[in-house]
Coordinates of C-alpha atoms in Angstrom, one line a residue:
M580 CA -2.4 94.3 -82.3
A581 CA -1.1 90.8 -83.4
N582 CA 1.2 90.8 -81.1
D583 CA -0.9 91.8 -78.4
A584 CA -3.2 89.1 -79.2
S585 CA -0.4 86.9 -79.0
D586 CA 0.6 87.9 -75.6
L587 CA -3.2 87.9 -74.2
S588 CA -3.2 84.0 -75.4
R589 CA -0.3 83.4 -73.9
N590 CA -1.2 85.2 -70.6
I591 CA -4.5 83.4 -70.5
L592 CA -2.4 79.7 -71.3
R593 CA -0.3 80.6 -68.4
L594 CA -3.4 81.4 -66.1
F595 CA -5.2 78.1 -66.7
N596 CA -1.9 76.3 -66.4
E597 CA -1.6 78.0 -62.5
L598 CA -5.2 77.2 -62.0
T599 CA -4.7 73.5 -62.9
E600 CA -1.4 73.5 -60.5
V601 CA -3.7 75.2 -57.9
K602 CA -6.5 72.4 -58.1
K603 CA -3.7 69.8 -57.9
S604 CA -2.0 71.3 -54.8
V605 CA -5.7 71.6 -53.2
E606 CA -6.3 68.0 -54.1
R607 CA -3.2 66.8 -52.5
L608 CA -3.6 68.8 -49.3
N609 CA -7.3 67.0 -49.4
Q610 CA -5.8 63.8 -49.6
R611 CA -3.5 64.5 -46.6
V612 CA -6.3 66.1 -44.4
A613 CA -8.4 63.1 -45.0
A614 CA -5.5 60.8 -44.5
L615 CA -4.8 62.4 -40.7
E616 CA -8.6 62.1 -40.2
G617 CA -8.9 58.5 -41.3
G618 CA -11.0 59.2 -44.1
H619 CA -10.7 58.0 -47.7
I620 CA -10.8 60.1 -51.0
P621 CA -10.2 58.3 -54.2
V622 CA -6.6 59.0 -56.0
T623 CA -7.3 60.0 -59.6
E624 CA -4.3 62.0 -60.9
A625 CA -1.2 62.2 -58.0
A626 CA -0.3 59.1 -56.1
P627 CA -1.0 60.0 -52.6
L628 CA 1.3 60.1 -50.0
P629 CA 1.7 57.2 -47.5
P630 CA -1.0 57.7 -44.7
P631 CA 1.3 57.9 -41.2
Y632 CA 1.1 54.8 -38.9
Q633 CA -2.0 54.3 -37.3
P634 CA -1.5 51.9 -33.7
E635 CA -4.0 48.7 -33.4
P636 CA -6.2 49.3 -31.1
G637 CA -4.6 46.3 -29.1
E638 CA -1.4 48.2 -29.1
I639 CA -2.7 51.5 -27.0
T640 CA -2.9 50.3 -23.5
A641 CA -4.9 52.9 -21.2
A642 CA -2.7 53.5 -18.4
K643 CA -4.6 52.3 -15.4
K644 CA -5.8 55.1 -13.5
P645 CA -4.9 55.6 -9.6
R646 CA -7.5 55.1 -7.3
P647 CA -8.5 58.8 -6.3
A648 CA -7.7 59.5 -2.9
G649 CA -11.5 60.3 -2.4
D650 CA -12.2 56.7 -3.0
L651 CA -11.5 56.0 0.7
E652 CA -12.9 58.8 2.0
A653 CA -16.3 58.5 0.1
R654 CA -16.5 54.5 1.1
I655 CA -16.1 55.4 4.7
G656 CA -18.5 58.5 4.4
G657 CA -20.8 56.8 2.4
Q658 CA -20.9 53.2 3.8
W659 CA -19.4 52.4 7.1
L660 CA -20.9 55.4 8.7
A661 CA -24.3 54.8 7.9
K662 CA -23.4 50.9 9.0
I663 CA -21.9 52.3 12.4
G664 CA -24.8 54.8 12.7
V665 CA -27.1 52.2 12.5
L666 CA -25.5 50.5 15.1
A667 CA -25.2 53.1 17.5
L668 CA -29.2 54.0 16.6
L669 CA -29.9 50.6 17.8
L670 CA -28.0 50.3 20.9
G671 CA -29.5 54.0 21.5
V672 CA -33.0 53.0 21.3
S673 CA -32.0 49.8 23.1
F674 CA -30.9 51.7 26.0
F675 CA -34.1 53.9 26.1
L676 CA -36.4 51.1 25.5
K677 CA -34.4 49.6 28.7
Y678 CA -34.6 52.8 30.4
A679 CA -38.4 52.9 29.8
F680 CA -39.1 49.4 30.9
D681 CA -37.2 49.2 34.2
N682 CA -39.6 52.6 34.8
N683 CA -42.4 50.4 33.9
W684 CA -43.1 53.4 31.2
I685 CA -44.0 50.6 28.3
G686 CA -45.7 47.2 29.0
P687 CA -44.2 44.0 27.5
A688 CA -46.7 44.2 24.5
G689 CA -45.9 47.8 23.7
R690 CA -42.4 47.2 23.9
V691 CA -42.5 44.5 21.5
M692 CA -44.9 46.3 19.3
I693 CA -42.4 49.4 19.3
G694 CA -39.6 47.1 18.4
V695 CA -41.9 45.7 14.8
L696 CA -42.8 49.5 14.3
F697 CA -39.2 50.7 14.4
G698 CA -38.2 47.6 12.2
V699 CA -40.7 48.0 9.6
G700 CA -39.7 51.7 9.8
L701 CA -36.2 51.0 9.1
L702 CA -36.9 48.6 6.6
G703 CA -39.4 51.6 4.7
L704 CA -36.5 53.9 4.8
G705 CA -33.8 51.4 3.8
E706 CA -36.3 51.2 0.4
Y707 CA -36.8 55.1 0.1
F708 CA -33.3 55.7 0.2
R709 CA -31.7 52.4 -1.8
P710 CA -32.5 53.9 -5.6
R711 CA -30.2 57.2 -4.6
Y712 CA -28.0 56.0 -1.8
G713 CA -27.4 52.3 -2.4
A714 CA -25.2 51.9 0.7
Y715 CA -26.6 53.9 3.1
G716 CA -30.2 52.4 1.9
Q717 CA -29.0 48.6 2.5
A718 CA -27.8 49.8 6.1
L719 CA -30.8 51.1 6.9
S720 CA -32.9 47.9 5.7
G721 CA -30.2 45.3 7.4
G722 CA -31.0 47.2 10.6
G723 CA -34.4 46.8 10.2
I724 CA -34.3 42.9 9.5
A725 CA -32.2 43.0 12.8
V726 CA -35.1 44.7 14.6
L727 CA -37.6 42.3 13.7
Y728 CA -35.6 39.2 14.6
L729 CA -35.0 40.9 18.1
S730 CA -38.9 41.8 18.4
A731 CA -39.9 38.2 17.3
Y732 CA -37.7 36.8 19.8
A733 CA -38.6 39.1 22.7
S734 CA -42.5 38.4 22.4
Y735 CA -41.1 34.8 23.5
G736 CA -38.1 34.6 25.0
F737 CA -38.6 37.8 27.3
Y738 CA -42.0 38.2 27.9
H739 CA -43.9 34.8 27.0
L740 CA -46.4 36.9 25.0
V741 CA -46.7 34.4 22.4
P742 CA -45.9 30.8 22.5
S743 CA -42.7 29.5 20.8
S744 CA -44.6 28.2 17.9
L745 CA -46.2 31.4 16.9
A746 CA -42.5 33.2 17.5
F747 CA -41.0 30.5 15.4
V748 CA -43.3 31.3 12.6
F749 CA -42.9 35.3 12.9
M750 CA -39.2 34.7 12.8
A751 CA -39.2 32.4 9.7
V752 CA -41.8 35.4 7.9
V753 CA -38.8 38.0 8.5
T754 CA -36.3 35.3 7.2
V755 CA -38.1 34.9 4.0
T756 CA -38.7 38.7 3.6
A757 CA -35.4 39.4 4.0
G758 CA -34.3 37.1 1.0
V759 CA -37.4 38.3 -1.1
L760 CA -35.9 41.5 -0.6
S761 CA -32.6 40.7 -1.3
V762 CA -33.4 39.0 -4.4
L763 CA -35.6 42.1 -5.7
T764 CA -33.2 44.7 -4.6
N765 CA -30.0 42.9 -5.2
Q766 CA -29.0 43.7 -1.7
V767 CA -26.8 40.7 -0.7
T768 CA -26.0 42.0 3.1
L769 CA -29.5 41.8 3.5
V770 CA -29.9 37.9 2.8
G771 CA -26.7 37.5 4.6
I772 CA -28.6 39.0 7.8
G773 CA -31.5 36.8 6.6
I774 CA -29.7 33.5 6.9
V775 CA -28.3 34.0 10.0
G776 CA -31.5 35.2 11.7
G777 CA -32.9 32.1 9.8
F778 CA -30.3 29.8 11.5
L779 CA -30.8 31.5 15.2
T780 CA -34.1 31.1 14.9
P781 CA -34.4 27.5 16.2
L782 CA -32.1 28.1 18.7
L783 CA -34.0 31.6 20.0
V784 CA -37.2 30.0 20.3
A785 CA -36.4 26.4 21.0
A786 CA -38.7 25.1 23.8
G787 CA -37.6 22.0 25.3
Q788 CA -36.5 18.7 22.8
P789 CA -37.6 20.1 19.5
S790 CA -38.9 17.6 17.1
L791 CA -36.7 15.7 14.5
P792 CA -38.5 16.3 11.4
A793 CA -39.6 19.6 12.3
Y794 CA -36.1 20.7 13.4
F795 CA -34.3 19.5 10.2
G796 CA -37.2 19.9 7.9
Y797 CA -37.0 23.6 8.7
L798 CA -33.3 23.4 8.1
A799 CA -33.8 21.7 5.3
L800 CA -36.2 24.5 3.9
L801 CA -34.0 27.1 4.9
D802 CA -31.0 25.7 2.9
V803 CA -33.5 25.0 -0.4
G804 CA -34.4 29.0 0.1
I805 CA -30.3 29.9 0.1
L806 CA -30.0 27.8 -3.0
G807 CA -32.2 29.3 -4.7
V808 CA -31.2 33.0 -3.7
S809 CA -27.7 32.1 -4.7
F810 CA -28.7 30.6 -8.0
Y811 CA -30.7 33.3 -8.8
R812 CA -28.0 36.2 -8.3
N813 CA -25.2 34.1 -8.7
W814 CA -24.3 35.1 -4.8
R815 CA -22.6 31.4 -4.4
V816 CA -20.7 32.4 -1.0
L817 CA -24.0 32.0 0.5
N818 CA -24.1 28.5 0.0
L819 CA -20.8 28.2 2.5
L820 CA -22.5 30.4 5.1
G821 CA -25.6 27.7 4.6
L822 CA -23.2 25.1 5.0
A823 CA -21.7 26.4 8.4
G824 CA -25.0 27.0 9.7
T825 CA -26.4 23.9 8.7
A826 CA -23.2 22.0 10.5
L827 CA -23.2 24.2 13.5
L828 CA -27.3 23.5 14.0
Y829 CA -26.8 19.3 13.4
T830 CA -23.6 19.3 15.5
L831 CA -25.4 20.9 18.6
W832 CA -28.8 19.1 18.1
Y833 CA -26.9 15.8 18.1
E834 CA -24.6 16.6 21.1
Q835 CA -27.7 17.1 23.2
H836 CA -30.7 15.1 21.6
Y837 CA -29.7 12.3 19.6
V838 CA -30.8 8.8 20.3
A839 CA -30.0 5.5 18.5
V840 CA -33.5 5.2 17.5
Q841 CA -33.1 8.2 15.3
Q842 CA -30.2 6.9 13.2
W843 CA -32.0 6.3 10.0
T844 CA -34.4 9.4 10.1
L845 CA -31.1 11.8 10.8
A846 CA -29.2 9.4 8.0
A847 CA -32.1 10.7 5.6
F848 CA -32.0 14.2 6.7
L849 CA -27.8 14.1 6.1
S850 CA -28.4 12.8 3.0
A851 CA -31.2 15.8 1.8
F852 CA -28.6 18.3 3.3
F853 CA -25.6 16.9 1.3
T854 CA -27.8 16.7 -2.1
I855 CA -29.0 20.5 -1.5
F856 CA -25.4 21.7 -1.1
L857 CA -24.0 19.3 -3.8
A858 CA -26.8 20.7 -6.2
S859 CA -25.7 24.4 -4.9
T860 CA -22.2 23.6 -7.0
V861 CA -23.7 22.0 -9.9
S862 CA -26.5 24.3 -10.5
H863 CA -23.9 27.3 -11.3
N864 CA -21.2 25.0 -12.7
L865 CA -23.1 22.6 -15.0
V866 CA -26.5 24.1 -15.5
N867 CA -25.4 27.8 -15.9
R868 CA -21.8 26.8 -17.2
K869 CA -20.0 29.4 -15.3
K870 CA -16.6 28.7 -14.0
S871 CA -16.1 27.5 -10.6
E872 CA -14.5 29.8 -8.0
P873 CA -12.2 28.7 -5.0
Y874 CA -15.0 28.9 -2.6
D875 CA -16.9 26.7 -4.8
L876 CA -14.6 24.3 -4.6
V877 CA -14.1 24.4 -0.8
L878 CA -17.8 23.6 -0.7
L879 CA -17.9 20.5 -3.2
A880 CA -14.7 19.3 -1.0
V881 CA -16.2 20.2 2.8
N882 CA -19.6 18.9 2.0
G883 CA -18.6 15.5 0.6
F884 CA -16.2 14.9 3.6
G885 CA -18.1 16.3 6.1
F886 CA -21.2 14.3 4.8
F887 CA -19.4 11.0 5.0
L888 CA -17.5 11.6 8.6
L889 CA -20.9 12.6 10.0
L890 CA -22.5 9.4 8.5
Y891 CA -19.5 7.3 10.0
E892 CA -20.0 8.8 13.5
L893 CA -23.9 8.2 13.0
F894 CA -23.3 4.5 12.2
D895 CA -20.5 4.2 14.9
G896 CA -18.0 3.1 12.0
H897 CA -19.9 0.2 10.8
R898 CA -17.0 -1.0 8.0
T899 CA -19.1 -2.3 5.5
G900 CA -22.0 -0.3 5.1
M901 CA -19.8 3.3 5.2
S902 CA -17.4 1.3 2.4
F903 CA -20.5 1.0 0.4
A904 CA -21.4 4.7 1.2
A905 CA -17.7 5.8 0.2
M906 CA -18.0 3.4 -3.0
G907 CA -21.4 5.2 -4.4
L908 CA -19.9 8.7 -3.5
A909 CA -16.7 7.7 -5.8
V910 CA -19.4 6.5 -8.3
L911 CA -21.4 9.8 -7.8
Y912 CA -18.4 12.1 -8.0
F913 CA -16.9 10.3 -11.1
G914 CA -20.5 10.7 -13.1
L915 CA -20.5 14.7 -12.3
A916 CA -17.0 14.4 -13.7
V917 CA -18.0 13.2 -16.9
L918 CA -21.1 15.5 -17.0
S919 CA -18.4 18.3 -16.1
H920 CA -16.6 17.4 -19.2
E921 CA -19.4 17.5 -21.6
F922 CA -21.2 20.7 -20.3
N923 CA -18.7 22.8 -19.2
P924 CA -15.2 21.6 -20.4
E925 CA -13.8 24.9 -19.5
D926 CA -14.0 24.6 -16.0
K927 CA -10.6 23.3 -15.4
R928 CA -11.2 23.7 -11.6
L929 CA -14.0 21.6 -11.4
A930 CA -12.5 19.1 -13.8
L931 CA -9.6 18.1 -11.4
S932 CA -11.6 18.7 -8.1
L933 CA -14.1 16.0 -9.2
P934 CA -12.0 13.2 -10.1
G935 CA -9.9 13.9 -7.4
L936 CA -12.9 13.2 -4.8
S937 CA -13.8 10.1 -6.8
V938 CA -10.3 8.5 -6.6
T939 CA -10.3 9.9 -2.9
F940 CA -13.5 8.3 -1.9
L941 CA -12.8 5.1 -4.0
T942 CA -9.4 4.9 -1.7
V943 CA -11.6 5.2 1.3
A944 CA -13.4 2.2 0.4
L945 CA -10.8 -0.1 -0.7
G946 CA -9.6 0.7 2.8
L947 CA -12.7 0.0 4.3
I948 CA -13.5 -3.0 2.5
L949 CA -10.5 -4.9 2.6
E950 CA -8.0 -6.2 5.4
Q951 CA -4.6 -5.1 5.9
R952 CA -2.8 -7.2 2.8
W953 CA -5.7 -6.9 0.9
L954 CA -5.8 -3.0 0.9
T955 CA -2.5 -3.1 -0.3
L956 CA -3.0 -5.3 -3.4
G957 CA -6.6 -2.8 -3.9
W958 CA -4.3 0.3 -3.5
A959 CA -1.9 -1.7 -6.5
V960 CA -4.4 -2.6 -8.6
E961 CA -6.1 1.4 -8.2
A962 CA -2.7 2.9 -9.3
V963 CA -2.4 0.8 -12.7
V964 CA -6.4 1.5 -13.4
L965 CA -5.7 5.2 -12.8
V966 CA -2.4 5.5 -15.1
W967 CA -4.5 3.5 -17.6
L968 CA -7.4 6.2 -17.6
S969 CA -4.8 8.9 -17.6
F970 CA -3.3 7.9 -20.8
T971 CA -6.7 7.1 -21.9
L972 CA -8.6 10.3 -21.2
K973 CA -5.3 12.1 -21.8
D974 CA -5.9 13.9 -18.1
K975 CA -2.6 14.1 -16.2
F976 CA -4.9 14.5 -12.8
Y977 CA -5.3 10.8 -12.7
R978 CA -1.6 10.2 -13.0
A979 CA -1.3 12.6 -10.1
F980 CA -3.1 10.1 -7.9
A981 CA -1.6 7.6 -9.3
A982 CA 1.8 8.8 -8.0
V983 CA 0.5 9.1 -4.4
I984 CA -1.1 5.8 -4.0
S985 CA 1.9 4.2 -5.6
V986 CA 3.8 5.8 -3.0
L987 CA 1.3 4.8 -0.3
V988 CA 1.6 1.2 -1.6
L989 CA 5.4 1.2 -1.1
G990 CA 4.8 2.3 2.3
R991 CA 2.5 -0.4 3.3
L992 CA 5.0 -2.6 2.0
L993 CA 7.8 -2.0 3.9
A994 CA 6.2 -0.9 7.2
M995 CA 3.2 -3.2 7.3
E996 CA 3.4 -6.6 4.8
L997 CA 7.2 -7.3 5.5
S998 CA 6.7 -8.9 9.1
L999 CA 4.8 -12.3 8.9
P1000 CA 4.1 -14.3 12.0
A1001 CA 5.3 -17.8 12.5
A1002 CA 2.0 -19.5 12.2
E1003 CA 1.2 -18.1 8.7
Y1004 CA 4.8 -19.3 7.4
R1005 CA 5.2 -21.6 4.7
L1006 CA 8.2 -21.5 2.3
I1007 CA 6.9 -19.2 -0.9
A1008 CA 3.1 -20.1 -0.3
N1009 CA 2.5 -17.2 2.2
P1010 CA 0.4 -14.1 2.3
R1011 CA 3.6 -11.8 2.3
V1012 CA 5.1 -13.4 -0.9
L1013 CA 1.7 -13.0 -2.7
V1014 CA 1.3 -9.4 -1.5
F1015 CA 4.8 -8.5 -2.4
A1016 CA 4.8 -10.2 -5.7
F1017 CA 1.7 -9.0 -7.0
S1018 CA 2.5 -5.0 -5.9
V1019 CA 5.3 -5.3 -7.3
A1020 CA 3.8 -6.5 -10.7
C1021 CA 1.3 -3.6 -10.5
L1022 CA 4.2 -1.2 -10.0
S1023 CA 6.1 -2.5 -13.0
G1024 CA 3.0 -2.4 -14.7
V1025 CA 2.9 1.2 -14.0
G1026 CA 6.2 2.0 -15.0
A1027 CA 5.6 0.1 -18.5
L1028 CA 2.6 2.2 -18.9
Y1029 CA 4.9 5.4 -18.6
H1030 CA 7.4 3.6 -21.0
Q1031 CA 4.8 3.3 -23.6
F1032 CA 3.7 6.8 -23.2
K1033 CA 7.0 8.4 -22.5
A1034 CA 6.2 10.9 -24.8
A1035 CA 3.3 12.1 -23.4
V1036 CA 5.1 12.9 -20.0
S1037 CA 7.5 15.2 -18.6
D1038 CA 11.1 14.4 -18.1
K1039 CA 11.0 14.9 -14.2
E1040 CA 7.8 12.4 -13.9
Y1041 CA 8.9 9.9 -15.7
K1042 CA 12.2 9.6 -13.7
F1043 CA 10.0 9.7 -10.3
I1044 CA 7.8 6.6 -12.0
K1045 CA 10.8 4.8 -12.7
A1046 CA 12.2 6.0 -8.9
I1047 CA 8.8 4.2 -8.0
V1048 CA 9.6 1.2 -10.0
V1049 CA 13.2 0.5 -8.7
T1050 CA 12.4 1.0 -5.0
A1051 CA 9.4 -1.6 -5.6
N1052 CA 12.0 -4.1 -6.9
M1053 CA 14.7 -3.4 -4.3
L1054 CA 11.5 -4.3 -1.7
A1055 CA 11.4 -7.3 -3.8
L1056 CA 14.7 -8.2 -2.5
V1057 CA 14.1 -7.1 1.0
A1058 CA 11.0 -9.6 0.7
L1059 CA 12.9 -12.5 -0.7
S1060 CA 15.5 -12.1 2.1
A1061 CA 12.9 -12.1 4.7
E1062 CA 11.7 -15.5 3.3
V1063 CA 15.5 -16.6 3.7
V1064 CA 15.4 -15.7 7.2
D1065 CA 12.2 -16.9 8.4
F1066 CA 12.9 -20.3 6.5
Y1067 CA 16.2 -20.6 8.8
A1068 CA 14.3 -19.4 11.9
A1069 CA 11.8 -22.1 11.3
K1070 CA 14.2 -24.5 11.4
V1071 CA 15.8 -23.2 14.1
R1072 CA 12.8 -23.3 16.1
A1073 CA 11.9 -26.9 15.1
L1074 CA 15.3 -28.5 16.2
V1075 CA 14.3 -28.9 20.1
P1076 CA 11.7 -27.5 22.6
S1077 CA 13.7 -24.4 24.0
A1078 CA 12.4 -25.5 27.7
A1079 CA 14.8 -28.7 27.5
L1080 CA 17.9 -27.1 26.8
P1081 CA 20.9 -26.8 28.8
T1082 CA 21.6 -23.1 29.2
F1083 CA 24.2 -20.5 30.9
G1084 CA 24.5 -17.4 31.6
R1085 CA 21.3 -15.3 30.2
G1086 CA 19.3 -18.1 29.2
L1087 CA 21.2 -19.2 25.8
P1088 CA 22.3 -22.6 24.9
K1089 CA 25.8 -23.8 25.9
P1090 CA 28.4 -23.5 23.5
D1091 CA 29.5 -27.4 23.6
S1092 CA 25.8 -28.5 23.0
Q1093 CA 24.6 -30.0 20.0
Y1094 CA 22.2 -27.7 19.5
Y1095 CA 23.9 -24.6 19.6
A1096 CA 26.5 -26.3 16.8
A1097 CA 23.0 -27.2 14.8
V1098 CA 22.2 -23.2 15.2
R1099 CA 25.6 -22.1 14.1
S1100 CA 25.4 -24.3 10.9
L1101 CA 21.8 -22.9 10.1
R1102 CA 22.8 -19.2 10.6
Q1103 CA 25.9 -19.8 8.3
W1104 CA 23.9 -21.6 5.7
E1105 CA 21.3 -18.4 6.1
S1106 CA 24.3 -16.1 5.7
I1107 CA 25.3 -17.9 2.6
T1108 CA 21.9 -18.3 1.1
L1109 CA 21.6 -14.6 1.5
S1110 CA 24.7 -13.6 -0.7
I1111 CA 24.3 -16.4 -3.2
L1112 CA 20.5 -14.7 -3.2
W1113 CA 21.4 -11.2 -3.6
A1114 CA 24.3 -12.2 -6.4
L1115 CA 21.6 -13.9 -8.3
Y1116 CA 19.2 -11.0 -8.2
A1117 CA 21.7 -8.7 -9.5
V1118 CA 22.9 -10.9 -12.4
G1119 CA 19.1 -10.9 -13.0
V1120 CA 18.9 -7.2 -13.3
I1121 CA 21.7 -6.9 -15.2
A1122 CA 20.4 -9.1 -17.9
V1123 CA 16.9 -7.4 -17.6
G1124 CA 18.9 -4.1 -18.0
F1125 CA 20.8 -5.6 -21.3
V1126 CA 17.0 -6.9 -22.8
R1127 CA 15.5 -3.5 -21.5
K1128 CA 18.5 -1.5 -23.1
S1129 CA 18.2 0.1 -19.6
R1130 CA 21.7 1.5 -18.2
L1131 CA 19.8 2.6 -14.8
L1132 CA 18.9 -1.5 -14.1
R1133 CA 22.7 -2.5 -15.3
V1134 CA 23.8 0.2 -13.2
G1135 CA 21.8 -0.8 -10.7
G1136 CA 22.6 -4.5 -10.5
I1137 CA 26.4 -3.7 -10.4
L1138 CA 26.0 -1.8 -7.3
L1139 CA 24.1 -5.0 -5.8
I1140 CA 26.9 -7.0 -6.4
G1141 CA 29.4 -4.3 -4.9
F1142 CA 27.2 -4.7 -2.1
T1143 CA 27.2 -8.4 -1.9
M1144 CA 31.0 -8.6 -2.3
L1145 CA 31.4 -5.9 0.5
K1146 CA 29.3 -8.2 2.8
F1147 CA 31.3 -11.3 1.6
F1148 CA 34.9 -9.7 2.5
L1149 CA 33.6 -7.9 5.8
Y1150 CA 31.5 -10.7 7.4
D1151 CA 31.1 -14.0 5.3
L1152 CA 35.2 -14.7 4.9
W1153 CA 35.4 -14.1 8.4
G1154 CA 31.9 -15.7 10.0
L1155 CA 32.0 -18.6 8.3
G1156 CA 33.5 -22.2 8.6
T1157 CA 36.0 -23.3 6.0
L1158 CA 33.3 -25.6 4.3
Y1159 CA 31.2 -22.6 3.8
R1160 CA 33.6 -19.9 3.1
I1161 CA 34.3 -22.3 0.0
I1162 CA 30.9 -22.9 -1.3
I1163 CA 30.3 -18.9 -1.0
S1164 CA 33.7 -18.3 -2.7
I1165 CA 33.1 -20.3 -5.5
A1166 CA 29.3 -19.3 -6.0
L1167 CA 30.1 -15.9 -5.8
G1168 CA 33.2 -16.0 -8.3
V1169 CA 30.9 -18.0 -11.0
L1170 CA 28.2 -15.3 -10.7
L1171 CA 30.4 -12.6 -11.3
L1172 CA 32.3 -14.2 -13.9
V1173 CA 28.7 -14.3 -15.7
A1174 CA 27.9 -11.3 -15.2
S1175 CA 31.4 -10.1 -16.7
F1176 CA 30.8 -12.4 -19.7
G1177 CA 27.7 -10.7 -20.5
Y1178 CA 29.1 -7.4 -20.5
N1179 CA 32.1 -8.5 -22.7
K1180 CA 30.2 -10.0 -25.3
Y1181 CA 27.8 -7.2 -25.3
K1182 CA 30.2 -4.0 -24.8
D1183 CA 29.8 -3.0 -28.3
R1184 CA 25.9 -2.6 -28.1
I1185 CA 26.4 -1.0 -24.5
K1186 CA 28.6 1.8 -26.0
G1187 CA 26.1 2.4 -28.8
L1188 CA 23.4 2.7 -26.3
I1189 CA 25.7 5.1 -24.6
Q1190 CA 26.2 7.2 -27.4
E1191 CA 22.8 7.3 -28.7
K1192 CA 21.7 8.6 -25.5
S1193 CA 24.4 10.9 -25.1

């Protein structure tokens, strides 16, 4: 019995241990299932197995579903067929009505009423089908609006049943109806048809010369309505449609009916149109703080430039008045740029466009206010100010405009400022020296600002500005050379009146005349002076290169010396008299020795600078 009891105890203990192991196994299985399902069961005894890798949500990218082949079929069948069907229906009804009219089945009033009822019926059907069949309902509604416009015009234009004023009111009501329905039902197509019909209304029902206040007052109200719908539904592309329609109707009226006494009234309406379309951009981007789209920027630019050009045409290019208009636009766009930076800093497109327009109109204003040489000076100052603003505001867009204006300044210096009428010439004290000295100083100031903020610009941009500064200094040498040439030309003109000169051949002075000898002497002195001037300028550039630690300036000075020596060997040595060859040889020799002494004295410093840069 004892043995049996002992065996029973052992068996019970074994069963208990086995049950414990089974329980642990079940717990481990539960933990694995929980891990696979994303759950969590706290670990009590056994260490849990590491959970399987779960990818982050961003790691799993759903493959783009290819557009089902049936989409195109659905679009054609559900949308385009409806629109084509409405067009075919309109054509069919038009043909039927024409046939009925030709056979006098229906009188004029009945014809108009049929059109009105048909249009209202299409509108009703469109609204009935719109909740379930959007594109189909929109096509019917658009057809209804078109029929109502046609009926309103026919009542006046075809049959003269009503006066033009009543037909105008009828068509205006249709336009308002289209706008209201489009807002309520979110149908941009409907308001598009309404806008087109609204702009056609004054053309279709015009009777004689339209009243200026009534004509443009209607356009202003229509534009305000477009602005309201565009703002409420965020249909910004409608603003471009409104601007195009307004410009077309303005041009047609101006070409046919404008007289000079209406100048200021028309200018007031132009200003109103400009303000409305400017507000259409500002309302979306500054009030609603939405990012601008490309057509917003197109509207912004076309509105501004179109307004200015129409004013310019209206006031017959009056420079003073238009300069103030351009300056006012520059200030306006600059103020909007500040507001854009404050209220919608994320809109980079607008942040670039508004300052660009401001700078453009400022440049135009300077061109209108200033005369030829003063314009060059004004642009040179503008370039410096824009670069300073760019680094102060940390906005590289201003530097881009400064670069363009700097190139324009260089072009004007070379093409328009170099020549000087003989009557204006005074050595040094003449307009050319003033313009070149001031412009080169301004462009050098641009280079100095770039050097100060070199870390904030790219290497490519920095090299471009260095090229502009170098070009400006080369033009300074060209201007000094022109001073030398004009100085000796004035001496030649002062020798003797040309009518009293003995001549030969084609009217040239005789070779043995005293005058010819004097002219030849002056020309030789001119050549000597030019060579010495170029050599002095080259030495000066090399000296500045040492001070500024600029290898570019030093190399430029050496190249200029090389060009001077080329002139010396090819022309001066053979074309000058003995005394003049002595003078030029000694002068150039001294200057070259001075330049060489500088290089020998500072050669260790030059090597150090080169090693630092390499």
